Amino acid sequence: MILRRALACSRLSQRVALTSSVARWYTPTIYKPDGTTHTVKEELTPLTKHIRDTILATGPISIAQYMQLALTSPIGGYYTRGQVFGREGDFVTSPEISQMFGEVMAVWYVMHWEMLGRPAKTVFVELGPGRGTLMDDIMRAAKRFKLFYASIRGIHFVEKSPELRKLQHDKLGCDWNATITVSDKNDSGKTPLSSVSQHHGGLEVGWHDVLEQVAVDKDCVPLMMAHEFFDALPIYKFEKGENGKWNEILVDVADSNTTPVQPAGPAQLRGSLQSSSSMEDSSASHFKFVRARGVTSNAAMVLRDQRFDSLFDKGDRVEVSPESARVMIQLADWISANSGMGLIIDYGADWTQGDTFRGIKNHQFANPLQSPGSMDLTADVDFSYLRFAANGKAKCYGPIEQGSFLHSMGIQARLQQLLQSTSDNKVQKDLVDCYRRLTDVHSMGRVYKVLAVLPNSSEGVPIPFAQPTAEDPDKPATNRS
Ligand code: SAH
């Protein structure tokens, strides 16, 4: 286990270097003998055609609608593909880099379970579990704390992708064929179904499309985790015009006569990836960004809060995810009602940003409007917006930087243990590389943040956070910092 993932970490950096040099060879331009050029449009897949037809029928669509279709559409949405993580996929997440990440998270839950007076029944709930690696690591580490492990009654995953559900079954040792589909409690009959299986350790594991479907006993304390989940939720984007009104940025077909809007260049994007040539060259795409003519109903509804009028100037852009607020409200309600606890870990900032929406493909940033369904689409998480949504429902602590969280929770001690468990220099070097990647401020240590959510009634501050972060509407939160 230690060996395999540590080696994967070093091979990944070689792969990033290789793909970035190869990607530059491919441009969609044909150079003709007479010196003129002709740009070849990318393939018209069923999903691309569906999005094009939708726009042609109804007019330009919101970025949120585009994201939703490109990520989760059953006719080729990105997350329906399954193998999107890891070095063979498009991006690598912290749990995939090293087992140390999940082990440290397990310690956080154990410490707070102790703080709560060791409740007899707990249940893990993870939003967007990917390959299931994080939960597998948490469970393996949790087994070392016998009383804590004995309190765990089950695991619930909120996961939209059927392909990823299969990978999660494999990871947790659940039998895909033995999984039983359970009717949803909701009597509308329209919401998708949940399913239940058995973990090899005897724990029941459930899969759900949405958090609303997760039903736990009243006396069961939920331990929640959302790692790189919120960044995948749809965002709307707006720009403040000369008249002080917000104009929505929409997605139109490339060959319409509307004027395209350029997104910010990759230099303004933060993170540890490089940008690919497709980020600069959008000529092969079937789609383009445009500015809505009047005030859209989305602008009126999404930007209702006065902070958007008072904090931003003409020319500023904001990216807002009402879906994130919806999930956050529910998560906060749930945690408060059941005396639970939650961690939200993601890349982002504690203010509203304006130009972070991007694609990620082959470990590089890419034009998000290129080949829908072929790449991950993401935007930095606005933690201030999540806290704002939870305000009055649960207490939020942080966000604090991932590097600082992992150090405070003892990742260095765990690294030492693992280093001592092997005499292979190569494995030792790879372990240190993975540790650096997770914690270094120039890698994932600063861009990734950790937010803790505790019930309103909770006393005491969770380790390693300071006092709850107050919601201050006058905080100068802009996209220009
Ligand atoms: N937490 C994992 C995976 C992150 S990728 C890790 O860090 O490795 C995002 C995950 O969220 C995927 O599992 C994806 O299928 C899931 N997801 C994305 N949008 C979703 C939605 N609207 N509802 C439920 N799951 C979603």
Coordinates of C-alpha atoms in Angstrom, one line a residue, residues 141-470:
A141 CA -7.1 4.0 10.3
A142 CA -10.3 4.1 12.4
K143 CA -10.0 0.4 13.1
R144 CA -7.0 1.1 15.3
F145 CA -9.4 3.0 17.7
K146 CA -11.5 0.1 18.8
L147 CA -14.2 1.9 20.7
F148 CA -14.6 4.5 18.0
Y149 CA -14.8 1.9 15.3
A150 CA -17.4 0.0 17.3
S151 CA -19.6 3.1 17.2
I152 CA -19.7 3.2 13.4
R153 CA -23.1 2.0 12.2
G154 CA -22.6 2.5 8.5
I155 CA -21.3 4.6 5.6
H156 CA -23.4 6.7 3.2
F157 CA -22.1 8.1 -0.1
V158 CA -23.8 10.8 -2.0
E159 CA -22.7 10.1 -5.6
K160 CA -24.3 10.8 -8.9
S161 CA -22.1 8.8 -11.2
P162 CA -23.0 5.1 -11.7
E163 CA -19.5 4.4 -13.0
L164 CA -17.9 5.9 -9.9
R165 CA -20.3 4.0 -7.7
K166 CA -18.9 0.8 -9.2
L167 CA -15.4 1.9 -8.3
Q168 CA -16.5 2.7 -4.8
H169 CA -18.0 -0.7 -4.4
D170 CA -14.6 -2.3 -5.4
K171 CA -12.6 -0.1 -3.1
L172 CA -14.8 -0.9 -0.1
G173 CA -15.0 -4.5 -0.9
C174 CA -18.8 -4.3 -1.6
D175 CA -20.3 -6.7 -4.1
W176 CA -21.9 -4.7 -6.9
N177 CA -24.3 -7.5 -7.8
A178 CA -25.4 -8.0 -4.2
T179 CA -26.3 -4.3 -3.8
I180 CA -30.0 -3.9 -3.3
T181 CA -31.9 -0.9 -4.7
V182 CA -34.2 0.6 -2.1
S183 CA -37.3 2.7 -2.9
D184 CA -36.8 6.3 -2.0
K185 CA -38.7 7.6 1.0
N186 CA -39.9 10.5 -1.0
D187 CA -43.4 9.7 -2.3
S188 CA -43.2 11.9 -5.4
G189 CA -41.8 8.7 -7.0
K190 CA -39.6 10.8 -9.2
T191 CA -36.3 11.1 -7.3
P192 CA -33.6 8.6 -8.1
L193 CA -33.2 5.5 -5.9
S194 CA -30.7 4.7 -3.2
S195 CA -28.9 1.4 -2.9
V196 CA -27.4 -0.5 0.0
S197 CA -24.6 -3.0 0.2
Q198 CA -22.4 -4.7 2.8
H199 CA -18.9 -3.6 3.5
H200 CA -16.5 -6.5 4.1
G201 CA -16.1 -5.3 7.7
G202 CA -19.8 -5.9 8.1
L203 CA -20.8 -2.3 7.9
E204 CA -23.7 -1.3 5.7
V205 CA -22.8 1.1 2.9
G206 CA -25.5 3.2 1.1
W207 CA -25.4 5.2 -2.1
H208 CA -27.6 8.2 -2.8
D209 CA -28.0 10.8 -5.5
V210 CA -28.6 13.6 -3.1
L211 CA -28.1 14.3 0.6
E212 CA -31.9 14.5 1.2
Q213 CA -32.1 10.7 0.6
V214 CA -29.7 9.9 3.4
A215 CA -31.8 8.7 6.4
V216 CA -30.0 8.1 9.7
D217 CA -31.4 7.2 13.1
K218 CA -32.0 10.2 15.4
D219 CA -29.4 8.9 18.0
C220 CA -26.7 8.4 15.3
V221 CA -24.1 11.1 15.1
P222 CA -23.2 11.9 11.5
L223 CA -19.5 12.4 10.6
M224 CA -19.5 14.3 7.4
M225 CA -16.9 14.8 4.7
A226 CA -16.9 16.7 1.5
H227 CA -13.5 16.6 -0.3
E228 CA -13.3 18.3 -3.7
F229 CA -17.1 18.1 -3.9
F230 CA -18.2 21.8 -3.8
D231 CA -15.8 22.8 -6.6
A232 CA -17.7 20.5 -9.0
L233 CA -21.1 22.1 -8.3
P234 CA -22.5 24.5 -11.0
I235 CA -21.7 28.2 -10.8
Y236 CA -23.3 31.2 -12.4
K237 CA -21.1 34.1 -13.5
F238 CA -21.9 37.8 -13.6
E239 CA -20.1 41.0 -14.6
K240 CA -21.0 44.4 -13.2
G241 CA -21.7 46.7 -16.1
E242 CA -21.1 50.5 -16.6
N243 CA -24.7 51.2 -15.3
G244 CA -24.0 49.3 -12.1
K245 CA -26.3 46.4 -13.1
W246 CA -25.1 42.8 -13.2
N247 CA -24.8 41.2 -16.6
E248 CA -24.8 37.4 -16.7
I249 CA -22.0 35.6 -18.7
L250 CA -23.7 32.9 -20.7
V251 CA -22.7 30.1 -23.1
D252 CA -23.7 30.6 -26.8
V253 CA -22.9 28.6 -29.9
A254 CA -19.6 29.7 -31.5
D255 CA -21.1 30.5 -34.9
S256 CA -23.8 32.9 -33.7
N257 CA -23.3 36.6 -34.4
T258 CA -23.0 37.6 -30.7
T259 CA -19.8 39.2 -29.4
P260 CA -17.6 36.7 -27.5
V261 CA -16.4 37.5 -24.0
Q262 CA -12.9 36.4 -23.0
P263 CA -12.5 34.7 -19.7
A264 CA -9.4 35.6 -17.6
G265 CA -6.2 34.1 -18.8
P266 CA -4.7 31.1 -17.1
A267 CA -2.2 33.3 -15.4
Q268 CA -5.0 34.5 -13.1
L269 CA -5.9 30.9 -12.2
R270 CA -4.3 29.6 -9.0
G271 CA -3.3 26.0 -8.3
S272 CA -0.5 23.7 -9.0
L273 CA -1.4 22.8 -12.7
Q274 CA -0.1 24.3 -15.9
S275 CA -2.4 25.6 -18.7
S276 CA -2.6 23.6 -22.0
S277 CA -2.6 25.2 -25.4
S278 CA -6.4 24.7 -25.6
M279 CA -6.8 27.3 -22.8
E280 CA -5.6 30.1 -25.1
D281 CA -7.0 28.7 -28.4
S282 CA -10.8 28.5 -28.3
S283 CA -11.3 28.4 -32.1
A284 CA -12.0 24.7 -32.3
S285 CA -14.8 24.9 -29.7
H286 CA -18.5 24.8 -30.7
F287 CA -19.2 27.3 -27.9
K288 CA -18.2 30.7 -26.7
F289 CA -18.9 33.0 -23.7
V290 CA -21.2 35.9 -24.3
R291 CA -22.7 38.7 -22.2
A292 CA -26.5 38.6 -21.6
R293 CA -28.2 41.7 -23.1
G294 CA -30.5 42.6 -20.2
V295 CA -30.6 41.6 -16.6
T296 CA -31.4 37.8 -16.5
S297 CA -33.7 36.3 -14.0
N298 CA -30.6 34.4 -12.7
A299 CA -28.9 37.7 -11.9
A300 CA -32.0 38.9 -10.1
M301 CA -32.3 35.7 -8.0
V302 CA -28.7 34.7 -7.4
L303 CA -27.4 38.2 -6.5
R304 CA -30.2 39.2 -4.2
D305 CA -27.9 39.6 -1.2
Q306 CA -26.8 43.2 -0.8
R307 CA -23.2 42.1 -0.4
F308 CA -23.0 41.9 -4.2
D309 CA -24.0 45.5 -4.7
S310 CA -21.9 46.9 -1.9
L311 CA -18.7 45.0 -2.3
F312 CA -18.1 45.1 -6.1
D313 CA -17.2 47.8 -8.6
K314 CA -18.0 48.2 -12.3
G315 CA -16.1 45.7 -14.4
D316 CA -15.9 43.2 -11.5
R317 CA -16.9 39.6 -12.1
V318 CA -18.4 37.2 -9.5
E319 CA -18.9 33.4 -9.7
V320 CA -21.7 32.2 -7.4
S321 CA -23.0 28.7 -6.8
P322 CA -26.5 28.7 -5.3
E323 CA -26.4 24.9 -5.5
S324 CA -23.5 24.9 -3.1
A325 CA -25.5 27.2 -0.8
R326 CA -28.4 24.8 -1.0
V327 CA -26.2 21.7 -0.1
M328 CA -24.5 23.7 2.7
I329 CA -27.8 24.8 4.3
Q330 CA -28.9 21.2 4.3
L331 CA -25.6 19.9 5.7
A332 CA -25.6 22.6 8.4
D333 CA -29.2 21.8 9.4
W334 CA -28.4 18.1 9.5
I335 CA -25.3 18.5 11.6
S336 CA -27.1 20.7 14.1
A337 CA -30.1 18.5 14.3
N338 CA -28.1 15.3 14.9
S339 CA -25.1 16.8 16.9
G340 CA -22.8 15.8 14.1
M341 CA -19.6 17.3 12.7
G342 CA -18.3 17.9 9.2
L343 CA -15.2 18.8 7.2
I344 CA -15.2 20.6 3.9
I345 CA -11.9 20.5 2.1
D346 CA -11.4 22.1 -1.3
Y347 CA -9.4 24.6 -3.3
G348 CA -10.7 28.2 -3.0
A349 CA -10.7 31.4 -1.1
D350 CA -12.6 33.0 1.7
W351 CA -14.1 35.6 -0.6
T352 CA -16.0 35.7 -3.9
Q353 CA -13.8 35.4 -7.0
G354 CA -14.7 36.1 -10.5
D355 CA -12.6 34.2 -13.1
T356 CA -11.7 30.7 -11.9
F357 CA -14.0 28.6 -14.0
R358 CA -11.9 26.2 -15.9
G359 CA -11.5 22.7 -17.4
I360 CA -8.9 20.2 -16.2
K361 CA -7.7 17.5 -18.6
N362 CA -4.6 15.4 -18.6
H363 CA -3.3 17.2 -15.5
Q364 CA -3.5 20.6 -17.2
F365 CA -5.9 23.6 -17.3
A366 CA -8.0 23.6 -20.4
N367 CA -10.7 25.7 -22.1
P368 CA -13.9 24.7 -20.3
L369 CA -16.0 25.1 -23.4
Q370 CA -14.0 22.6 -25.4
S371 CA -15.3 19.1 -26.0
P372 CA -18.0 19.0 -23.2
G373 CA -17.8 15.7 -21.3
S374 CA -14.1 15.2 -22.1
M375 CA -12.8 17.1 -19.1
D376 CA -13.5 18.0 -15.5
L377 CA -15.1 21.4 -15.0
T378 CA -14.5 23.3 -11.8
A379 CA -14.4 26.7 -10.1
D380 CA -12.7 27.7 -6.8
V381 CA -14.9 27.3 -3.8
D382 CA -16.1 30.6 -2.1
F383 CA -15.9 29.6 1.5
S384 CA -17.3 32.9 2.6
Y385 CA -20.5 32.0 0.7
L386 CA -20.7 28.6 2.3
R387 CA -20.3 30.1 5.8
F388 CA -22.9 32.7 4.8
A389 CA -25.3 29.9 3.8
A390 CA -24.8 28.1 7.1
N391 CA -25.1 31.2 9.2
G392 CA -27.5 30.7 12.1
K393 CA -27.9 27.0 11.3
A394 CA -24.4 25.7 12.4
K395 CA -21.1 27.0 13.5
C396 CA -18.3 27.2 10.9
Y397 CA -14.6 27.2 11.8
G398 CA -12.0 28.3 9.3
P399 CA -11.2 27.9 6.5
I400 CA -7.6 27.2 7.4
E401 CA -4.9 26.1 5.0
Q402 CA -4.6 22.4 4.3
G403 CA -0.9 22.4 5.1
S404 CA -1.5 24.0 8.5
F405 CA -4.4 21.6 9.2
L406 CA -2.4 18.5 8.3
H407 CA 0.7 19.6 10.3
S408 CA -1.5 20.4 13.4
M409 CA -3.1 17.0 13.1
G410 CA 0.2 15.2 13.1
I411 CA 1.1 14.3 9.5
Q412 CA 4.8 14.7 10.2
A413 CA 4.6 12.0 12.9
R414 CA 2.8 9.7 10.6
L415 CA 5.4 10.3 7.9
Q416 CA 8.2 9.4 10.3
Q417 CA 6.4 6.1 11.2
L418 CA 6.1 5.2 7.5
L419 CA 9.7 6.2 6.8
Q420 CA 10.8 3.9 9.5
S421 CA 8.7 1.0 8.2
T422 CA 10.8 0.7 5.1
S423 CA 14.5 0.7 4.2
D424 CA 14.0 1.3 0.5
N425 CA 15.4 4.7 -0.3
K426 CA 13.2 5.2 -3.3
V427 CA 10.0 4.6 -1.3
Q428 CA 11.3 6.9 1.4
K429 CA 12.0 9.7 -1.1
D430 CA 8.5 9.2 -2.6
L431 CA 6.9 9.4 0.8
V432 CA 8.6 12.7 1.5
D433 CA 7.6 14.0 -2.0
C434 CA 3.9 13.1 -1.4
Y435 CA 4.0 14.8 2.1
R436 CA 5.5 17.9 0.5
R437 CA 2.9 17.9 -2.3
L438 CA 0.1 17.8 0.3
T439 CA 1.5 20.4 2.7
D440 CA 3.8 22.8 0.8
V441 CA 2.4 26.3 0.3
H442 CA 3.6 26.3 -3.3
S443 CA 1.8 23.0 -4.0
M444 CA -1.5 22.0 -2.3
G445 CA -0.8 23.2 1.2
R446 CA -2.2 26.8 0.7
V447 CA -4.6 26.7 -2.2
Y448 CA -6.6 23.9 -0.5
K449 CA -8.5 24.9 2.6
V450 CA -10.3 23.1 5.4
L451 CA -13.6 24.3 6.9
A452 CA -15.1 22.6 10.0
V453 CA -18.9 22.6 10.7
L454 CA -20.3 21.9 14.1
P455 CA -23.8 22.2 15.7
N456 CA -24.9 25.6 16.9
S457 CA -25.2 24.1 20.3
S458 CA -21.6 22.8 20.4
E459 CA -19.3 24.1 23.1
G460 CA -15.5 24.1 22.7
V461 CA -13.5 24.9 19.6
P462 CA -12.5 22.0 17.3
I463 CA -8.9 21.2 16.9
P464 CA -6.9 22.9 15.2
F465 CA -9.3 25.8 14.5
A466 CA -9.6 29.1 16.3
Q467 CA -13.0 30.6 17.3
P468 CA -15.9 30.3 14.9
T469 CA -15.6 32.5 11.9
A470 CA -18.1 35.3 12.2

